[in-house]
Amino acid sequence: NAGVTQTPKFRVLKTGQSMTLLCAQDMNHEYMYWYRQDPGMGLRLIHYSVGEGTTAKGEVPDGYNVSRLKKQNFLLGLESAAPSQTSVYFCSSGGQGSEKLFFGSGTQLSVL
Amino acid sequence: GESVGLHLPTLSVQEGDNSIINCAYSNSASDYFIWYKQESGKGPQFIIDIRSNMDKRQGQRVTVLLNKTVKHLSLQIAATQPGDSAVYFCAENLGGSNYKLTFGKGTLLTVNP
């Protein structure tokens, strides 16, 4: 039982490049979330999903897209990376009826 | 202490002392609160949670206190150990069918041996 797994752990992009961050959970959770964490800013919600095939915008969704084609996976895409998207990205999941979230170990992304 | 909206505060304690980390929340409709611990280079880990119908909840060496009158949450760590050094976040949930957590900016706890 691995919990929440994020890949990759590190990535460096050039401005304008695209990439996809993958999040996988093996806890059969309904809810999945993508957060970004910047120094002194805490965790800010980018997008989330309340079930397979559903997505919704969070606090800072601009420049990102997500997909939840399978219940266990939640993908975060950057179509055209910008330096402002340099951050640490965390995926989390939660079970239906529970507000407690379980987090992955993060992806450190640098956009040059 | 921290608040949803302030710069990252720091707390430095001696090993063996008790630590108190504070958090102010702004939404009186929030009905669930949770504390996470984040060590350097790792994701947040659940410590303890509390619902708004409670004032206090205890775990192993940790206690969370909730004061709804002044919208204040605190995390108490007994006999603080070097392994407790981390950033601590509080988060709140507005309740109902809303399962989104709003996080504070964290408090850096440093335990001196």
Coordinates of C-alpha atoms in Angstrom, one line a residue:
Chain A
N1 CA 0.0 0.0 0.0
A2 CA 2.0 3.0 -1.3
G3 CA -0.6 5.7 -0.6
V4 CA -0.2 8.7 -2.9
T5 CA 2.6 8.5 -5.4
Q6 CA 3.7 11.4 -7.6
T7 CA 6.0 11.3 -10.6
P8 CA 8.4 12.8 -11.5
K9 CA 10.0 14.0 -8.3
F10 CA 12.0 16.7 -10.0
R11 CA 11.8 18.4 -13.4
V12 CA 13.4 21.4 -15.1
L13 CA 11.5 23.0 -18.0
K14 CA 12.2 25.8 -20.4
T15 CA 9.6 28.5 -20.8
G16 CA 6.9 27.4 -23.2
Q17 CA 7.5 23.7 -22.8
S18 CA 4.7 21.4 -21.7
M19 CA 4.6 18.6 -19.2
T20 CA 2.3 16.3 -17.3
L21 CA 2.6 15.5 -13.6
L22 CA 1.1 12.2 -12.6
C23 CA -0.6 11.3 -9.3
A24 CA -1.7 7.8 -8.4
Q25 CA -3.4 6.7 -5.2
D26 CA -4.2 3.1 -4.1
M27 CA -6.6 3.9 -1.3
N28 CA -9.7 3.9 -3.5
H29 CA -10.3 7.6 -2.6
E30 CA -13.0 9.6 -4.4
Y31 CA -11.4 13.0 -4.0
M32 CA -8.1 14.1 -5.4
Y33 CA -6.4 17.5 -5.4
W34 CA -3.4 19.3 -6.8
Y35 CA -1.8 22.0 -4.7
R36 CA 1.2 24.2 -5.2
Q37 CA 3.5 25.3 -2.5
D38 CA 5.6 28.5 -2.7
P39 CA 7.8 30.0 0.0
G40 CA 5.8 31.8 2.6
M41 CA 2.5 31.1 0.8
G42 CA 1.4 27.8 2.2
L43 CA -0.5 25.3 0.1
R44 CA -2.8 26.7 -2.6
L45 CA -5.4 24.6 -4.4
I46 CA -5.0 24.4 -8.2
H47 CA -7.6 21.9 -9.3
Y48 CA -9.5 19.1 -7.7
S49 CA -11.8 16.2 -8.5
V50 CA -14.7 14.7 -6.6
G51 CA -14.8 11.5 -8.7
E52 CA -13.7 9.8 -11.8
G53 CA -14.4 11.9 -14.9
T54 CA -15.0 15.1 -12.9
T55 CA -12.7 18.1 -12.3
A56 CA -13.1 21.6 -10.8
K57 CA -11.1 24.8 -10.4
G58 CA -9.4 25.7 -7.2
E59 CA -7.9 28.9 -6.0
V60 CA -5.1 29.2 -8.6
P61 CA -6.2 27.3 -11.8
D62 CA -4.8 29.5 -14.5
G63 CA -2.2 27.9 -16.7
Y64 CA -3.0 24.4 -15.6
N65 CA -5.3 21.6 -16.8
V66 CA -6.3 18.4 -15.2
S67 CA -7.9 15.1 -16.0
R68 CA -9.3 12.2 -14.0
L69 CA -9.9 9.4 -16.5
K70 CA -9.4 6.7 -13.9
K71 CA -10.4 6.9 -10.3
Q72 CA -6.8 6.2 -9.1
N73 CA -5.1 8.7 -11.3
F74 CA -5.1 12.5 -11.4
L75 CA -3.0 14.3 -14.0
L76 CA -1.9 17.9 -13.9
G77 CA -0.8 19.4 -17.2
L78 CA 1.1 22.6 -18.0
E79 CA 0.6 23.4 -21.7
S80 CA 3.1 26.3 -21.9
A81 CA 5.2 26.6 -18.8
A82 CA 6.1 30.0 -17.3
P83 CA 8.7 30.9 -14.7
S84 CA 5.8 31.8 -12.4
Q85 CA 4.9 28.1 -12.3
T86 CA 8.2 27.3 -10.6
S87 CA 7.0 25.6 -7.4
V88 CA 6.6 22.4 -5.5
Y89 CA 3.5 20.6 -6.5
F90 CA 1.6 18.2 -4.1
C91 CA -1.1 15.8 -4.9
S92 CA -3.5 14.6 -2.3
S93 CA -6.5 12.4 -2.0
G94 CA -9.3 11.9 0.5
G95 CA -12.1 9.3 1.0
Q96 CA -15.8 10.1 0.6
G97 CA -17.2 11.5 3.8
S98 CA -13.8 12.3 5.2
E99 CA -12.0 15.7 5.1
K100 CA -8.6 14.2 6.0
L101 CA -6.2 14.3 3.0
F102 CA -3.2 12.2 2.3
F103 CA -0.4 13.8 0.5
G104 CA 2.3 12.6 -1.9
S105 CA 5.9 13.5 -1.5
G106 CA 5.8 16.4 -4.0
T107 CA 7.3 17.3 -7.4
Q108 CA 9.8 20.1 -7.6
L109 CA 9.4 22.0 -10.8
S110 CA 11.7 24.7 -12.1
V111 CA 10.8 26.7 -15.2
L112 CA 13.7 28.6 -16.7
Chain B
G1 CA 1.3 31.9 15.8
E2 CA 0.1 31.6 12.2
S3 CA -3.0 32.8 10.5
V4 CA -4.5 32.1 7.1
G5 CA -2.8 35.2 5.6
L6 CA 0.4 35.9 7.6
H7 CA 4.1 35.3 6.8
L8 CA 5.7 32.2 8.1
P9 CA 6.3 32.6 11.8
T10 CA 8.9 30.6 13.7
L11 CA 9.0 29.0 17.1
S12 CA 12.2 27.8 18.7
V13 CA 12.1 25.5 21.8
Q14 CA 14.4 23.4 23.9
E15 CA 14.2 19.7 23.7
G16 CA 11.9 18.4 26.4
D17 CA 9.8 21.6 26.6
N18 CA 6.2 21.8 25.6
S19 CA 5.4 23.6 22.3
I20 CA 2.3 25.6 21.4
I21 CA 1.6 26.5 17.8
N22 CA -1.3 28.9 17.2
C23 CA -3.6 29.4 14.3
A24 CA -6.3 31.9 13.7
Y25 CA -9.1 31.1 11.2
S26 CA -11.4 33.6 9.6
N27 CA -14.5 31.7 8.6
S28 CA -17.0 31.1 11.4
A29 CA -18.7 28.5 9.2
S30 CA -15.7 26.2 9.2
D31 CA -16.7 23.0 10.9
Y32 CA -13.5 20.9 10.6
F33 CA -9.9 21.7 11.4
I34 CA -6.7 19.7 10.9
W35 CA -3.0 20.0 11.6
Y36 CA -0.3 18.7 9.3
K37 CA 3.4 18.4 9.9
Q38 CA 5.8 18.9 7.0
E39 CA 9.4 17.9 7.2
S40 CA 12.0 19.3 4.8
G41 CA 11.6 17.8 1.3
K42 CA 8.5 15.8 2.2
G43 CA 4.8 16.1 1.8
P44 CA 2.5 17.1 4.7
Q45 CA 1.6 14.4 7.2
F46 CA -1.6 14.2 9.2
I47 CA -1.1 14.9 12.9
I48 CA -4.6 15.4 14.5
D49 CA -8.0 16.8 13.6
I50 CA -11.0 18.2 15.4
R51 CA -14.6 19.0 14.6
S52 CA -16.3 22.3 15.6
N53 CA -18.5 20.5 18.1
M54 CA -15.4 19.8 20.2
D55 CA -13.1 22.0 22.2
K56 CA -10.2 19.7 22.7
R57 CA -8.8 16.5 21.3
Q58 CA -5.8 14.6 22.4
G59 CA -3.4 12.3 20.5
Q60 CA -0.1 10.8 21.3
R61 CA 1.9 13.8 22.8
V62 CA -0.3 16.2 20.8
T63 CA -3.4 18.1 21.8
V64 CA -5.5 20.4 19.7
L65 CA -7.6 23.1 21.3
L66 CA -10.4 24.9 19.5
N67 CA -11.9 28.2 20.6
K68 CA -14.8 29.1 18.4
T69 CA -15.5 32.3 20.1
V70 CA -12.3 33.9 19.0
K71 CA -11.8 31.6 16.0
H72 CA -8.5 30.2 17.3
L73 CA -6.9 26.8 17.0
S74 CA -3.8 25.6 18.8
L75 CA -1.5 22.6 18.6
Q76 CA 0.3 21.6 21.8
I77 CA 3.2 19.2 21.6
A78 CA 4.4 17.7 24.9
A79 CA 8.0 17.0 25.6
T80 CA 9.2 18.3 22.2
Q81 CA 11.8 16.2 20.5
P82 CA 14.3 17.1 17.8
G83 CA 12.3 14.9 15.4
D84 CA 9.4 17.3 15.9
S85 CA 11.3 20.0 14.0
A86 CA 9.2 20.8 10.9
V87 CA 6.7 23.3 9.5
Y88 CA 3.3 22.8 11.0
F89 CA 0.1 23.8 9.0
C90 CA -3.4 24.2 10.2
A91 CA -6.2 23.9 7.7
E92 CA -10.0 24.4 7.8
N93 CA -12.9 23.0 5.9
L94 CA -16.2 24.9 5.4
G95 CA -18.3 21.8 5.8
G96 CA -21.3 20.5 4.0
S97 CA -20.3 18.8 0.8
N98 CA -17.3 20.9 0.4
Y99 CA -14.2 18.7 0.9
K100 CA -11.6 21.4 0.2
L101 CA -9.1 22.4 2.8
T102 CA -7.9 25.9 3.1
F103 CA -4.4 26.0 4.6
G104 CA -2.6 28.5 6.7
K105 CA 1.0 29.5 5.8
G106 CA 2.6 27.4 8.4
T107 CA 4.8 27.8 11.5
L108 CA 8.4 26.6 11.5
L109 CA 9.2 24.7 14.7
T110 CA 12.9 24.3 15.6
V111 CA 13.8 22.1 18.5
N112 CA 17.2 22.8 20.0
P113 CA 19.0 19.8 21.7

